[in-house]
Amino acid sequence: MEMRIGGSRIELVLGDITQQDTDAIVNAANLSLLGGGGVDGAIHRAGGPQILAECRRIGGCAAGDARITTGGLLKARHVIHAVGPIYRDGRSGEPELLASAYQRSLELASRFKLRSVAFPAISTGAYGYPVREAAEIALRTIAAYLREHPEIELVRVVLFGPRAYEIHADALRKLQGAA
Ligand code: ADP
């Protein structure tokens, strides 16, 4: 499913982030940027050692922020490493940090003149963010950014299973209704 915002669109797909042919894919990274499980492990496995070598040189990234590297062997030319918050109780700054991880990733995409970016559902795996709450924050932040930044033509949100897809589709329909 998709939502149009001016000449740009947000697209939801069921799939694997590592296989996306967008200009950049976003990694659900951790503070060290040195790799981990989930999306992070899959990206480093598929993209090869060049990505980790650049991450080592960068030396880490705060929660709510993002860094950019090569895409190595991936179809995507770049990987944007975004660090989402670890979910505690929803009242410890997590919503702001999650929104910021999306915002900072999109700002990097603009700065590098990228026109298409694919995101996974940051923080909803090992970091424990409830998917519905995370979906609302993610889609709201992306939509607000696209309204101000028509240079980004496509933001694809790649969901790893039908449950995550349905929850995001609900959240996107709500956002469309509110627009
Ligand atoms: P975090 O540590 O930020 O929670 P995870 O990588 O553990 O990051 O999970 C983030 C989300 O990405 C989860 O919903 C998980 O199901 C999903 N996911 C895991 N592997 C992939 C993949 N290859 N492509 C897209 N999404 C994935």
CSV table of C-alpha atoms and ligand atoms in Angstrom, one decimal:
chain,number,residue,atom,x,y,z
A,1,MET,CA,0.0,0.0,0.0
A,2,GLU,CA,1.1,3.6,-0.4
A,3,MET,CA,0.4,7.2,0.5
A,4,ARG,CA,1.2,10.1,-1.8
A,5,ILE,CA,2.6,13.3,-0.4
A,6,GLY,CA,3.0,15.9,-3.2
A,7,GLY,CA,5.1,14.2,-5.8
A,8,SER,CA,6.6,11.8,-3.3
A,9,ARG,CA,5.3,8.6,-1.8
A,10,ILE,CA,5.5,6.4,1.3
A,11,GLU,CA,5.3,2.7,0.3
A,12,LEU,CA,4.8,-0.3,2.6
A,13,VAL,CA,6.1,-3.7,1.4
A,14,LEU,CA,6.5,-7.1,2.9
A,15,GLY,CA,10.1,-8.2,2.4
A,16,ASP,CA,13.7,-8.2,3.3
A,17,ILE,CA,15.5,-4.9,3.7
A,18,THR,CA,18.8,-6.2,2.3
A,19,GLN,CA,17.2,-6.9,-1.1
A,20,GLN,CA,15.9,-3.3,-1.7
A,21,ASP,CA,17.0,-1.4,-4.8
A,22,THR,CA,16.6,2.1,-3.2
A,23,ASP,CA,19.5,4.5,-3.2
A,24,ALA,CA,20.0,3.8,0.5
A,25,ILE,CA,18.7,1.2,3.0
A,26,VAL,CA,18.6,2.0,6.7
A,27,ASN,CA,20.1,-0.3,9.2
A,28,ALA,CA,18.6,-0.7,12.7
A,29,ALA,CA,22.0,-0.3,14.2
A,30,ASN,CA,23.3,-0.1,17.8
A,31,LEU,CA,25.4,2.5,19.6
A,32,SER,CA,28.7,0.7,18.6
A,33,LEU,CA,27.9,0.5,14.9
A,34,LEU,CA,29.8,-2.8,15.1
A,35,GLY,CA,27.0,-5.1,14.0
A,36,GLY,CA,24.6,-7.3,15.8
A,37,GLY,CA,21.6,-9.5,15.2
A,38,GLY,CA,18.4,-8.9,13.2
A,39,VAL,CA,18.5,-6.3,10.5
A,40,ASP,CA,22.1,-5.3,11.4
A,41,GLY,CA,23.4,-8.9,11.0
A,42,ALA,CA,21.6,-9.4,7.8
A,43,ILE,CA,22.9,-6.1,6.3
A,44,HIS,CA,26.5,-6.9,7.2
A,45,ARG,CA,26.2,-10.5,5.9
A,46,ALA,CA,24.7,-9.4,2.6
A,47,GLY,CA,26.8,-6.2,2.1
A,48,GLY,CA,30.3,-7.6,2.9
A,49,PRO,CA,33.2,-6.3,5.1
A,50,GLN,CA,33.5,-2.9,3.6
A,51,ILE,CA,30.5,-1.6,5.5
A,52,LEU,CA,31.9,-2.7,8.9
A,53,ALA,CA,35.3,-1.2,8.0
A,54,GLU,CA,33.6,2.2,7.5
A,55,CYS,CA,31.6,1.8,10.7
A,56,ARG,CA,34.7,1.1,12.7
A,57,ARG,CA,36.2,4.3,11.4
A,58,ILE,CA,33.1,6.3,12.4
A,59,GLY,CA,33.4,4.8,15.9
A,60,GLY,CA,29.8,4.8,17.1
A,61,CYS,CA,26.6,6.8,17.0
A,62,ALA,CA,24.2,8.1,19.7
A,63,ALA,CA,20.6,6.9,20.0
A,64,GLY,CA,18.3,9.0,17.9
A,65,ASP,CA,21.1,9.8,15.4
A,66,ALA,CA,22.4,8.2,12.2
A,67,ARG,CA,25.5,7.8,10.1
A,68,ILE,CA,26.0,6.9,6.4
A,69,THR,CA,28.4,4.4,4.8
A,70,THR,CA,28.8,2.6,1.5
A,71,GLY,CA,26.4,-0.1,0.6
A,72,GLY,CA,29.2,-2.5,-0.2
A,73,LEU,CA,27.9,-5.5,-2.1
A,74,LEU,CA,24.2,-4.5,-1.7
A,75,LYS,CA,22.0,-3.2,-4.5
A,76,ALA,CA,21.6,0.0,-2.5
A,77,ARG,CA,24.6,2.4,-2.9
A,78,HIS,CA,24.5,3.5,0.8
A,79,VAL,CA,23.6,2.2,4.2
A,80,ILE,CA,22.3,4.7,6.7
A,81,HIS,CA,22.9,3.4,10.2
A,82,ALA,CA,20.2,4.7,12.5
A,83,VAL,CA,20.2,4.0,16.2
A,84,GLY,CA,16.8,3.7,17.7
A,85,PRO,CA,16.0,3.7,21.4
A,86,ILE,CA,15.7,0.6,23.6
A,87,TYR,CA,12.1,0.5,24.8
A,88,ARG,CA,11.6,0.8,28.5
A,89,ASP,CA,8.2,2.2,29.4
A,90,GLY,CA,7.4,4.7,26.6
A,91,ARG,CA,8.0,7.6,29.0
A,92,SER,CA,11.7,7.7,29.0
A,93,GLY,CA,12.3,9.7,25.8
A,94,GLU,CA,11.7,6.7,23.5
A,95,PRO,CA,9.1,8.4,21.2
A,96,GLU,CA,11.4,11.4,20.7
A,97,LEU,CA,14.5,9.3,20.1
A,98,LEU,CA,12.6,7.0,17.6
A,99,ALA,CA,11.3,10.0,15.7
A,100,SER,CA,14.8,11.5,15.7
A,101,ALA,CA,16.3,8.3,14.3
A,102,TYR,CA,14.0,8.5,11.3
A,103,GLN,CA,14.4,12.3,10.9
A,104,ARG,CA,18.3,12.2,11.0
A,105,SER,CA,18.3,9.3,8.5
A,106,LEU,CA,16.2,11.3,6.1
A,107,GLU,CA,18.4,14.4,6.6
A,108,LEU,CA,21.4,12.4,5.6
A,109,ALA,CA,19.5,11.1,2.5
A,110,SER,CA,18.8,14.7,1.5
A,111,ARG,CA,22.4,15.8,2.2
A,112,PHE,CA,23.7,13.0,0.0
A,113,LYS,CA,21.1,13.8,-2.7
A,114,LEU,CA,19.5,10.4,-2.5
A,115,ARG,CA,16.0,10.1,-3.9
A,116,SER,CA,14.8,6.8,-2.4
A,117,VAL,CA,15.3,5.2,1.0
A,118,ALA,CA,14.1,2.0,2.5
A,119,PHE,CA,13.6,1.6,6.3
A,120,PRO,CA,13.0,-1.4,8.5
A,121,ALA,CA,10.8,-1.0,11.5
A,122,ILE,CA,13.5,0.5,13.8
A,123,SER,CA,13.5,-0.6,17.4
A,124,THR,CA,10.7,-3.1,17.0
A,125,GLY,CA,12.9,-6.2,17.2
A,126,ALA,CA,15.5,-6.8,19.9
A,127,TYR,CA,14.9,-3.2,21.2
A,128,GLY,CA,11.3,-4.1,22.1
A,129,TYR,CA,9.3,-1.1,20.9
A,130,PRO,CA,5.6,-2.0,20.6
A,131,VAL,CA,5.0,-2.2,16.9
A,132,ARG,CA,1.8,-0.1,16.7
A,133,GLU,CA,3.3,2.8,18.6
A,134,ALA,CA,6.5,2.6,16.6
A,135,ALA,CA,4.6,2.5,13.3
A,136,GLU,CA,2.7,5.7,14.2
A,137,ILE,CA,5.8,7.5,15.1
A,138,ALA,CA,7.7,6.3,12.0
A,139,LEU,CA,5.0,7.1,9.5
A,140,ARG,CA,4.2,10.4,11.0
A,141,THR,CA,7.8,11.5,11.0
A,142,ILE,CA,8.4,10.3,7.4
A,143,ALA,CA,5.2,12.0,6.2
A,144,ALA,CA,6.1,15.3,7.8
A,145,TYR,CA,9.6,15.2,6.3
A,146,LEU,CA,8.3,14.5,2.8
A,147,ARG,CA,6.0,17.4,3.0
A,148,GLU,CA,9.0,19.7,3.4
A,149,HIS,CA,11.5,17.8,1.3
A,150,PRO,CA,10.2,16.9,-2.2
A,151,GLU,CA,13.7,16.0,-3.2
A,152,ILE,CA,13.1,12.6,-1.6
A,153,GLU,CA,10.8,10.8,-4.0
A,154,LEU,CA,10.3,7.4,-2.3
A,155,VAL,CA,10.4,6.2,1.3
A,156,ARG,CA,9.7,2.5,1.4
A,157,VAL,CA,9.0,0.8,4.8
A,158,VAL,CA,10.0,-2.9,4.6
A,159,LEU,CA,8.1,-5.1,7.0
A,160,PHE,CA,9.4,-8.5,7.8
A,161,GLY,CA,6.1,-10.3,8.5
A,162,PRO,CA,2.4,-10.0,7.8
A,163,ARG,CA,1.6,-8.9,11.3
A,164,ALA,CA,4.0,-6.0,11.2
A,165,TYR,CA,2.7,-5.2,7.7
A,166,GLU,CA,-0.9,-5.1,8.8
A,167,ILE,CA,-0.1,-2.9,11.8
A,168,HIS,CA,1.8,-0.4,9.6
A,169,ALA,CA,-1.0,-0.5,7.0
A,170,ASP,CA,-3.5,0.5,9.7
A,171,ALA,CA,-1.3,3.3,10.9
A,172,LEU,CA,-0.8,4.6,7.3
A,173,ARG,CA,-4.6,4.5,6.7
A,174,LYS,CA,-5.1,6.5,9.9
A,175,LEU,CA,-2.5,9.1,8.8
A,176,GLN,CA,-4.2,9.4,5.4
A,177,GLY,CA,-7.5,9.9,7.1
A,178,ALA,CA,-6.0,12.7,9.2
A,179,ALA,CA,-4.3,14.4,6.3
B,1,ADP,P1,16.1,-3.2,16.8
B,1,ADP,O1,17.4,-3.7,17.6
B,1,ADP,O2,16.2,-1.8,16.4
B,1,ADP,O3,14.9,-3.6,17.5
B,1,ADP,P2,16.0,-5.5,14.9
B,1,ADP,O4,16.9,-5.8,13.8
B,1,ADP,O5,16.1,-6.5,16.1
B,1,ADP,O6,16.3,-4.0,15.4
B,1,ADP,O7,14.5,-5.5,14.4
B,1,ADP,C1,13.9,-4.4,13.8
B,1,ADP,C2,12.7,-5.0,12.9
B,1,ADP,O8,13.2,-5.5,11.7
B,1,ADP,C3,11.9,-6.1,13.6
B,1,ADP,O9,10.6,-5.9,13.4
B,1,ADP,C4,12.4,-7.3,12.8
B,1,ADP,O10,11.3,-8.3,12.7
B,1,ADP,C5,12.7,-6.7,11.4
B,1,ADP,N1,13.6,-7.5,10.6
B,1,ADP,C6,14.5,-8.5,10.9
B,1,ADP,N2,15.2,-8.8,9.9
B,1,ADP,C7,14.8,-8.1,8.8
B,1,ADP,C8,15.1,-8.0,7.4
B,1,ADP,N3,16.1,-8.8,6.9
B,1,ADP,N4,14.4,-7.1,6.6
B,1,ADP,C9,13.5,-6.3,7.2
B,1,ADP,N5,13.1,-6.3,8.5
B,1,ADP,C10,13.8,-7.2,9.3
